[in-house]
């Protein structure tokens, strides 16, 4: 056997030895699909078990922390109040200070304030809050502060267990419980359409009613009620009677001045107004059954007057895209019609023959109508040259002045102007920064009209810096309405008007010369006004005749020359005719 054959045999035996030396691998058992699914579920459960243990321990920690927080919070009191209509700017600290200051108690009486935060970043609350109080007496003190102002909002405060609407109307004086009200008082209070406020409306009054008769009638009825309450021991025996009448606004006819059948009475507070409303004696006067109810709150009237519906109804307002026409300044020298006598005849009318005839024929008092037309509201100022320096130039710099300059004519347009101006004064009487004034062009502002170079009236004048900056607006280009004027003042719309900044204005180049000219002009007219009118007429007639004679002084000489030349022509023609005949 050769060596090559032996090598082949050894190589053939080696795989058999290697196979014998290697251990046999265990054969995997074939599993069905069901058994494989069970196996996977068991492996998943084994993995989730330690994670569940860790989550359970974390939840236990959170629960323990919550219980600790709840135990550390102050306990909720049985005497809690709900405060609504909060401003979004009101913070928890601000509300805490306001309650403590108004009830005049220590800070310990408030145990908790729950004020949910608003959705937006700048909102400190959602408009309401819950406040826990220690005792019932202090809770009633807090509830009594309802309708008071905080950060510009009237708060609504009631018990946290009260799920009704706004609190019930204030009870009249001498009544501490609603059960003590009579059937008449309950019926009257339940039939009110407006919420309680210090104003009462009286309707179906007699035409002969006056402010004095209404006031004495109310005092007499209040004395009867006060005496009856003393007898029933509902009020203290030493208490004094206070009707609380602050103002009586009686509707009157413009021609006769008699009552129109209604009036508004403003009381000092809502309690006194409610007491007068619940008094049955105040529902009958001069044998007439009256209509007595709460009037509408004046503050709400102002807010509702300028809502979107009111703006839609006002269709006469000037469009925003048109600029108001600027009043043209020009020379304004006073004439005879601007004298005090001429204007005095208008400002202080006297009944004459024509007025008497018209009054007898139509039954209209013409003189009284003129007086009412010229009447100025008590909330506006009568402006003249001296009052301008006293009121406007020395007023607060933040004040906005609106001056109406009238021509003094008794026409329909000026009547509308004065009527709307008086209505505006009534509406803006509570605004300290808005000031109104009216002047007559012919008499009141001789110096100002000359200085401002006014020659077109009527006109509105706006100023907001002690009268140094002036803006003029013609009422012919703007509807004479108190609504439009008030909107101009509140929204600063008057600033869109052009400023009078010519060379003759207060800051102009020729301001000093205009001041000298104004003073000289006023001085001359003050001297000339002393001269009677008849002297003016005689002097003007004499001057006119003298001027005419001087202008026609050469007319006689020219006529004589023309006459002489004509005679010569006639003589020469006559001689020529004779020679021709010969």
XYZ file of N, CA and C in Angstrom, residues 292-508:
651
model
N -96.315 105.666 39.115
C -95.059 105.880 39.844
C -94.201 104.637 39.664
N -92.993 104.822 39.212
C -92.075 103.703 39.019
C -90.634 104.215 38.991
N -89.713 103.270 39.101
C -88.300 103.631 39.050
C -87.957 104.135 37.652
N -87.239 105.259 37.595
C -86.761 105.748 36.315
C -85.543 104.972 35.862
N -85.149 105.192 34.638
C -83.966 104.518 34.119
C -82.712 105.168 34.664
N -81.730 104.349 35.011
C -80.491 104.857 35.572
C -79.786 105.741 34.542
N -79.417 106.967 34.941
C -78.813 107.926 34.006
C -77.466 107.443 33.498
N -76.719 106.710 34.345
C -75.423 106.199 33.881
C -75.609 105.175 32.773
N -76.662 104.344 32.860
C -76.910 103.367 31.809
C -77.407 104.040 30.531
N -78.141 105.138 30.681
C -78.608 105.855 29.496
C -77.434 106.331 28.656
N -76.390 106.840 29.294
C -75.234 107.341 28.545
C -74.512 106.203 27.842
N -74.449 105.033 28.503
C -73.756 103.919 27.884
C -74.530 103.382 26.687
N -75.856 103.311 26.813
C -76.656 102.731 25.763
C -76.897 103.695 24.614
N -76.634 104.966 24.838
C -76.937 105.946 23.812
C -75.968 105.857 22.637
N -74.809 105.304 22.865
C -73.787 105.297 21.821
C -73.399 103.871 21.450
N -74.361 102.941 21.509
C -74.065 101.596 21.061
C -74.179 101.540 19.539
N -74.040 100.337 19.002
C -74.002 100.199 17.550
C -75.338 100.556 16.914
N -76.449 100.224 17.615
C -77.752 100.521 17.034
C -77.970 102.027 16.928
N -77.532 102.767 17.958
C -77.705 104.214 17.915
C -76.878 104.822 16.787
N -75.694 104.264 16.558
C -74.863 104.793 15.491
C -75.478 104.504 14.125
N -76.161 103.337 14.003
C -76.805 103.028 12.739
C -77.985 103.953 12.476
N -78.718 104.314 13.537
C -79.879 105.175 13.373
C -79.486 106.593 12.965
N -78.311 107.029 13.373
C -77.875 108.388 13.074
C -77.300 108.412 11.660
N -78.170 108.592 10.678
C -77.741 108.561 9.283
C -77.288 109.911 8.776
N -77.503 110.977 9.559
C -77.132 112.323 9.116
C -75.709 112.692 9.477
N -74.969 111.754 10.039
C -73.608 112.074 10.469
C -72.693 112.222 9.253
N -71.757 113.126 9.358
C -70.836 113.391 8.255
C -69.936 112.179 8.041
N -69.723 111.724 6.784
C -68.850 110.578 6.543
C -67.434 110.850 7.020
N -66.750 109.759 7.427
C -65.399 109.905 7.958
C -64.392 110.248 6.870
N -64.689 109.867 5.611
C -63.702 110.082 4.558
C -63.704 111.502 4.015
N -64.624 112.331 4.512
C -64.663 113.727 4.078
C -64.134 114.620 5.187
N -63.256 115.515 4.818
C -62.705 116.438 5.804
C -63.653 117.618 5.996
N -63.890 118.031 7.248
C -64.782 119.193 7.463
C -64.174 120.459 6.879
N -65.033 121.275 6.314
C -64.570 122.509 5.675
C -64.086 123.498 6.719
N -62.946 124.087 6.467
C -62.364 125.026 7.419
C -63.039 126.391 7.303
N -63.324 126.959 8.460
C -63.916 128.300 8.470
C -62.898 129.310 7.969
N -63.326 130.165 7.025
C -62.411 131.126 6.433
C -62.266 132.342 7.340
N -61.072 132.609 7.846
C -60.896 133.819 8.656
C -60.825 135.043 7.764
N -61.303 136.149 8.262
C -61.258 137.391 7.503
C -61.395 138.576 8.413
N -61.326 139.770 7.857
C -61.410 140.975 8.674
C -62.801 141.082 9.268
N -62.844 141.428 10.539
C -64.136 141.528 11.248
C -64.174 142.817 12.033
N -64.636 143.870 11.398
C -64.827 145.141 12.098
C -66.274 145.238 12.524
N -66.479 145.590 13.791
C -67.849 145.700 14.300
C -68.538 146.876 13.646
N -69.836 146.733 13.383
C -70.638 147.799 12.797
C -71.764 148.163 13.746
N -72.671 148.988 13.242
C -73.726 149.490 14.125
C -74.658 148.385 14.581
N -74.845 147.358 13.770
C -75.732 146.267 14.159
C -75.149 145.412 15.269
N -73.839 145.497 15.505
C -73.210 144.714 16.558
C -73.144 145.477 17.860
N -73.782 146.623 17.928
C -73.754 147.418 19.151
C -74.572 146.740 20.227
N -74.370 147.170 21.445
C -75.055 146.548 22.577
C -76.555 146.802 22.530
N -76.951 147.963 21.991
C -78.372 148.257 21.953
C -79.089 147.353 20.973
N -78.458 147.131 19.816
C -79.098 146.277 18.822
C -79.210 144.847 19.324
N -78.149 144.347 19.978
C -78.204 142.989 20.502
C -79.076 142.888 21.727
N -79.161 143.963 22.507
C -80.018 143.929 23.687
C -81.472 143.767 23.323
N -81.859 144.286 22.150
C -83.251 144.128 21.725
C -83.586 142.683 21.454
N -82.554 141.863 21.120
C -82.783 140.446 20.867
C -82.655 139.638 22.143
N -81.633 139.927 22.937
C -81.399 139.157 24.147
C -82.451 139.415 25.211
N -83.032 140.624 25.211
C -84.051 140.949 26.187
C -85.288 141.461 25.454
N -86.052 140.532 24.857
C -87.190 140.964 24.046
C -88.291 141.524 24.914
N -88.978 142.486 24.383
C -90.109 143.087 25.083
C -91.338 142.956 24.208
N -92.466 142.764 24.837
C -93.704 142.569 24.105
C -94.117 143.880 23.450
N -94.301 143.830 22.127
C -94.722 145.013 21.397
C -96.097 144.817 20.798
N -96.481 145.730 19.881
C -97.809 145.673 19.282
C -97.960 144.416 18.429
N -96.893 144.091 17.653
C -96.964 142.914 16.774
C -97.078 141.644 17.611
N -96.273 141.560 18.682
C -96.318 140.375 19.532
C -97.687 140.217 20.187
N -98.284 141.336 20.616
C -99.606 141.262 21.230
C -100.660 140.786 20.239
N -100.601 141.297 18.997
C -101.568 140.887 17.988
C -101.431 139.402 17.648
N -100.182 138.951 17.497
C -99.953 137.532 17.205
C -100.409 136.661 18.365
N -100.146 137.106 19.597
C -100.567 136.336 20.761
C -102.077 136.231 20.869
N -102.786 137.337 20.564
C -104.246 137.295 20.632
C -104.829 136.434 19.513
N -104.179 136.452 18.354
C -104.723 135.700 17.216
C -104.457 134.205 17.328
N -103.246 133.840 17.786
C -102.859 132.427 17.808
C -102.812 131.833 19.202
N -102.806 132.652 20.236
C -102.682 132.133 21.596
C -101.272 131.735 21.973
N -100.276 132.147 21.184
C -98.868 131.813 21.426
C -98.160 133.042 21.957
N -97.461 132.871 23.037
C -96.688 133.950 23.626
C -95.350 134.049 22.885
N -95.263 134.997 21.946
C -94.057 135.110 21.125
C -92.855 135.502 21.971
N -93.064 136.416 22.909
C -91.955 136.869 23.756
C -91.376 135.727 24.570
N -92.279 134.903 25.125
C -91.809 133.775 25.927
C -91.071 132.761 25.072
N -91.541 132.564 23.831
C -90.845 131.632 22.940
C -89.432 132.109 22.633
N -89.276 133.419 22.424
C -87.940 133.960 22.143
C -87.037 133.809 23.359
N -87.586 134.034 24.544
C -86.796 133.874 25.769
C -86.354 132.430 25.953
N -87.258 131.477 25.677
C -86.889 130.067 25.818
C -85.857 129.657 24.784
N -85.947 130.243 23.586
C -84.966 129.923 22.560
C -83.572 130.402 22.954
N -83.505 131.574 23.589
C -82.216 132.131 23.986
C -81.743 131.627 25.342
N -82.562 130.830 26.024
C -82.202 130.359 27.354
C -81.016 129.407 27.274
N -80.061 129.582 28.165
C -78.854 128.762 28.194
C -78.951 127.774 29.345
N -78.489 126.551 29.107
C -78.521 125.518 30.143
C -77.672 125.925 31.341
N -78.080 125.458 32.506
C -77.338 125.792 33.720
C -75.978 125.110 33.780
N -75.758 124.116 32.918
C -74.481 123.400 32.901
C -73.532 123.938 31.832
N -73.913 125.036 31.175
C -73.032 125.698 30.205
C -72.750 127.121 30.689
N -71.703 127.714 30.141
C -71.260 129.045 30.561
C -71.575 130.068 29.478
N -71.926 131.269 29.942
C -72.117 132.389 29.028
C -70.759 133.057 28.806
N -70.242 132.961 27.603
C -68.880 133.415 27.302
C -68.917 134.823 26.719
N -68.093 135.711 27.270
C -67.819 137.018 26.677
C -66.320 137.279 26.794
N -65.908 138.500 26.472
C -64.468 138.776 26.465
C -63.835 138.579 27.837
N -64.491 139.021 28.884
C -63.927 138.884 30.232
C -64.034 137.462 30.743
N -65.170 136.786 30.450
C -65.336 135.409 30.899
C -64.372 134.463 30.192
N -63.981 134.788 28.980
C -63.013 133.955 28.261
C -61.682 133.923 29.018
N -61.243 135.080 29.469
C -59.980 135.117 30.223
C -60.124 134.441 31.574
N -61.280 134.588 32.206
C -61.479 134.047 33.542
C -61.675 132.542 33.526
N -62.471 132.036 32.578
C -62.839 130.616 32.576
C -61.904 129.769 31.719
N -61.657 130.218 30.491
C -60.923 129.381 29.536
C -59.420 129.479 29.756
N -58.889 130.699 29.750
C -57.440 130.857 29.838
C -56.893 130.456 31.209
N -57.708 130.512 32.254
C -57.260 130.144 33.605
C -57.777 128.784 34.049
N -58.325 127.991 33.137
C -58.860 126.675 33.496
C -57.754 125.627 33.451
N -58.145 124.390 33.800
C -57.204 123.266 33.755
C -56.810 122.988 32.308
N -55.550 122.663 32.098
C -55.059 122.460 30.736
C -55.657 121.215 30.099
N -56.167 120.262 30.913
C -56.769 119.047 30.364
C -58.204 119.262 29.913
N -58.781 120.401 30.225
C -60.175 120.644 29.863
C -60.310 120.894 28.365
N -61.390 120.364 27.799
C -61.735 120.581 26.400
C -62.933 121.523 26.357
N -62.767 122.666 25.705
C -63.828 123.676 25.629
C -64.462 123.638 24.245
N -65.795 123.671 24.230
C -66.553 123.825 22.990
C -67.396 125.088 23.122
N -67.132 126.066 22.251
C -67.831 127.349 22.282
C -68.720 127.445 21.044
N -69.997 127.735 21.263
C -70.924 127.996 20.161
C -71.126 129.504 20.040
N -70.762 130.051 18.893
C -70.928 131.479 18.630
C -72.123 131.632 17.699
N -73.165 132.291 18.171
C -74.393 132.476 17.407
C -74.465 133.894 16.865
N -75.325 134.076 15.845
C -75.485 135.390 15.227
C -76.569 136.215 15.897
N -77.410 135.592 16.712
C -78.496 136.308 17.369
C -79.772 136.343 16.566
N -79.809 135.677 15.411
C -81.023 135.657 14.605
C -82.032 134.676 15.203
N -83.308 134.992 15.037
C -84.377 134.137 15.549
C -84.910 133.262 14.408
N -84.083 132.376 13.879
C -84.532 131.480 12.822
C -84.523 130.042 13.327
N -85.016 129.133 12.511
C -85.183 127.733 12.915
C -83.838 127.043 13.091
N -82.865 127.383 12.230
C -81.572 126.713 12.326
C -80.860 127.051 13.641
N -80.885 128.320 14.019
C -80.244 128.697 15.285
C -81.002 128.119 16.477
N -82.315 127.962 16.347
C -83.071 127.327 17.426
C -82.619 125.884 17.623
N -82.403 125.166 16.500
C -81.902 123.794 16.597
C -80.500 123.759 17.193
N -79.664 124.707 16.801
C -78.309 124.766 17.343
C -78.330 124.939 18.861
N -79.122 125.893 19.337
C -79.168 126.165 20.772
C -79.810 125.014 21.538
N -80.812 124.384 20.955
C -81.477 123.266 21.619
C -80.525 122.074 21.751
N -79.819 121.733 20.663
C -78.866 120.619 20.730
C -77.705 120.941 21.664
N -77.321 122.208 21.730
C -76.221 122.598 22.620
C -76.647 122.454 24.084
N -77.884 122.823 24.407
C -78.383 122.643 25.777
C -78.508 121.165 26.135
N -78.927 120.333 25.173
C -78.992 118.889 25.424
C -77.602 118.317 25.666
N -76.630 118.796 24.909
C -75.251 118.345 25.108
C -74.745 118.718 26.501
N -75.104 119.913 26.972
C -74.695 120.334 28.319
C -75.308 119.435 29.387
N -76.562 119.012 29.184
C -77.202 118.106 30.142
C -76.518 116.741 30.157
N -76.116 116.258 28.986
C -75.521 114.927 28.891
C -74.097 114.882 29.428
N -73.367 115.977 29.300
C -71.963 115.993 29.711
C -71.743 116.673 31.053
N -72.798 116.835 31.831
C -72.648 117.570 33.097
C -71.795 116.810 34.108
N -71.713 115.467 33.988
C -70.926 114.669 34.921
C -69.467 114.528 34.499
N -69.121 115.002 33.321
C -67.740 114.904 32.836
C -67.024 116.217 33.162
N -66.051 116.133 34.067
C -65.354 117.344 34.518
C -64.408 117.911 33.471
N -63.998 117.099 32.492
C -63.018 117.570 31.507
C -63.663 118.242 30.298
N -64.973 118.160 30.161
C -65.668 118.775 29.029
C -66.379 120.025 29.524
N -66.056 121.167 28.932
C -66.647 122.447 29.297
C -67.331 123.048 28.068
N -68.499 123.624 28.283
C -69.274 124.199 27.185
C -69.550 125.669 27.458
N -69.593 126.460 26.394
C -69.900 127.880 26.505
C -70.580 128.384 25.241
N -71.393 129.424 25.414
C -72.099 130.010 24.272
C -71.916 131.519 24.291
N -71.775 132.108 23.119
C -71.535 133.551 23.014
C -72.356 134.110 21.867
N -72.700 135.398 21.999
C -73.413 136.112 20.949
C -72.416 136.952 20.158
N -72.402 136.770 18.857
C -71.426 137.449 18.009
C -71.565 138.961 18.049
N -72.797 139.458 18.230
C -73.016 140.890 18.151
C -72.653 141.648 19.402
N -72.519 140.962 20.543
C -72.352 141.719 21.780
C -71.281 141.141 22.697
N -71.274 139.823 22.862
C -70.495 139.219 23.932
C -69.000 139.180 23.642
N -68.606 138.929 22.395
C -67.191 138.652 22.100
C -66.665 139.619 21.045
N -66.849 140.893 21.268
C -66.366 141.878 20.298
C -64.854 141.792 20.138
N -64.136 141.687 21.247
C -62.683 141.611 21.182
C -62.221 140.290 20.570
N -62.835 139.180 20.987
C -62.407 137.871 20.480
C -62.719 137.719 18.993
N -63.893 138.161 18.559
C -64.238 138.023 17.145
C -63.316 138.853 16.258
N -62.907 140.025 16.747
C -61.957 140.833 15.985
C -60.573 140.184 15.971
N -60.184 139.628 17.111
C -58.862 138.985 17.193
C -58.804 137.710 16.363
N -59.897 136.959 16.317
C -59.926 135.710 15.555
C -60.268 135.913 14.084
N -60.579 137.165 13.682
C -60.928 137.463 12.301
C -62.148 136.663 11.847
N -63.172 136.650 12.671
C -64.401 135.924 12.352
C -65.356 136.816 11.588
N -65.951 136.298 10.524
C -67.005 137.027 9.834
C -68.141 136.105 9.411
N -67.994 134.770 9.653
C -69.048 133.823 9.330
C -69.541 133.180 10.621
N -70.770 133.419 10.974
C -71.404 132.821 12.141
C -72.772 132.304 11.703
N -73.311 131.273 12.425
C -72.797 130.607 13.632
C -71.607 129.703 13.323
N -70.850 129.409 14.384
C -69.646 128.594 14.232
C -69.305 127.956 15.572
N -68.700 126.761 15.520
C -68.197 126.074 16.705
C -66.697 126.338 16.833
N -66.245 126.532 18.074
C -64.820 126.742 18.360
C -64.387 125.698 19.374
N -63.366 124.886 19.031
C -62.797 123.879 19.922
C -61.432 124.343 20.404
N -61.144 124.188 21.676
C -59.816 124.490 22.225
C -59.562 123.598 23.425
N -58.318 123.131 23.583
C -57.984 122.225 24.689
C -56.668 122.587 25.376
N -56.154 123.782 25.152
C -54.924 124.181 25.851
C -55.037 125.645 26.285
N -56.049 125.909 27.090
C -56.283 127.246 27.640
C -56.513 128.298 26.558
N -57.093 127.896 25.441
C -57.479 128.845 24.405
C -56.375 129.272 23.467
N -55.209 128.662 23.518
C -54.122 129.075 22.619
C -54.239 128.416 21.246
N -54.729 127.179 21.201
C -54.910 126.467 19.942
C -56.394 126.415 19.624
N -56.781 126.927 18.469
C -58.195 127.034 18.102
C -58.474 126.182 16.876
N -59.648 125.557 16.895
C -60.162 124.810 15.735
C -61.590 125.274 15.477
N -61.881 125.650 14.240
C -63.195 126.162 13.880
C -63.939 125.116 13.061
N -65.240 125.012 13.293
C -66.080 124.076 12.545
C -67.427 124.737 12.279
N -67.826 124.763 11.033
C -69.105 125.365 10.660
C -70.231 124.367 10.900
N -71.321 124.758 11.565
C -72.437 123.825 11.779
C -73.209 123.510 10.505
N -72.992 124.287 9.434
C -73.664 123.996 8.178
C -73.103 122.737 7.513
N -71.903 122.324 7.909
C -71.291 121.122 7.353
C -71.302 119.965 8.344
N -72.059 120.097 9.426
C -72.125 119.045 10.436
C -73.509 119.089 11.074
N -74.131 117.947 11.234
C -75.501 117.905 11.754
C -75.546 118.442 13.177
N -76.378 119.459 13.458
C -76.452 120.004 14.827
C -77.178 119.043 15.766
N -76.461 118.025 16.229
C -77.031 117.008 17.099
C -76.132 116.839 18.313
N -76.752 116.692 19.484
C -75.960 116.481 20.703
C -75.223 115.151 20.646
N -75.784 114.169 19.948
C -75.117 112.867 19.799
C -73.805 113.006 19.043
N -73.839 113.722 17.923
C -72.626 113.896 17.116
C -71.584 114.726 17.861
N -72.020 115.791 18.518
C -71.065 116.646 19.231
C -70.425 115.909 20.391
N -71.207 115.126 21.126
C -70.649 114.390 22.266
C -69.664 113.324 21.787
N -69.970 112.712 20.664
C -69.043 111.729 20.097
C -67.735 112.394 19.677
N -67.840 113.606 19.105
C -66.628 114.351 18.735
C -65.762 114.630 19.950
N -66.382 115.007 21.079
C -65.627 115.364 22.277
C -65.047 114.144 22.962
N -65.823 113.066 23.091
C -65.356 111.888 23.823
C -64.284 111.131 23.053
N -64.460 111.020 21.737
C -63.508 110.266 20.921
C -62.394 111.137 20.349
N -62.293 112.394 20.809
C -61.259 113.315 20.336
C -61.304 113.517 18.827
N -62.509 113.435 18.254
C -62.636 113.611 16.816
C -62.391 115.035 16.368
N -62.521 115.988 17.293
C -62.297 117.384 16.926
C -60.841 117.646 16.564
N -59.925 116.756 16.984
C -58.512 116.967 16.666
C -58.211 116.761 15.183
N -59.155 116.157 14.462
C -58.974 116.029 13.011
C -59.227 117.343 12.286
N -59.838 118.309 12.963
C -60.068 119.614 12.346
C -58.749 120.370 12.220
N -58.601 121.196 11.189
C -57.346 121.955 11.029
C -57.205 123.029 12.105
N -55.992 123.210 12.568
C -55.692 124.222 13.583
C -55.522 125.583 12.898
N -56.039 126.615 13.541
C -55.847 127.974 13.013
C -54.399 128.396 13.288
N -53.579 128.334 12.260
C -52.151 128.620 12.407
C -51.669 129.607 11.350
N -52.494 130.595 11.030
C -52.090 131.598 10.043
C -51.103 132.583 10.680
N -50.694 133.575 9.902
C -49.744 134.562 10.402
C -50.357 135.471 11.459
N -51.706 135.489 11.550
C -52.384 136.343 12.527
C -52.830 135.582 13.774
N -52.514 134.285 13.866
C -52.905 133.495 15.039
C -52.045 133.883 16.234
N -52.328 133.239 17.379
C -51.617 133.589 18.601
C -50.120 133.302 18.496
N -49.749 132.304 17.732
C -48.332 131.978 17.546
C -47.808 132.432 16.194
N -48.569 133.258 15.476
C -48.179 133.669 14.132
C -47.168 134.795 14.122
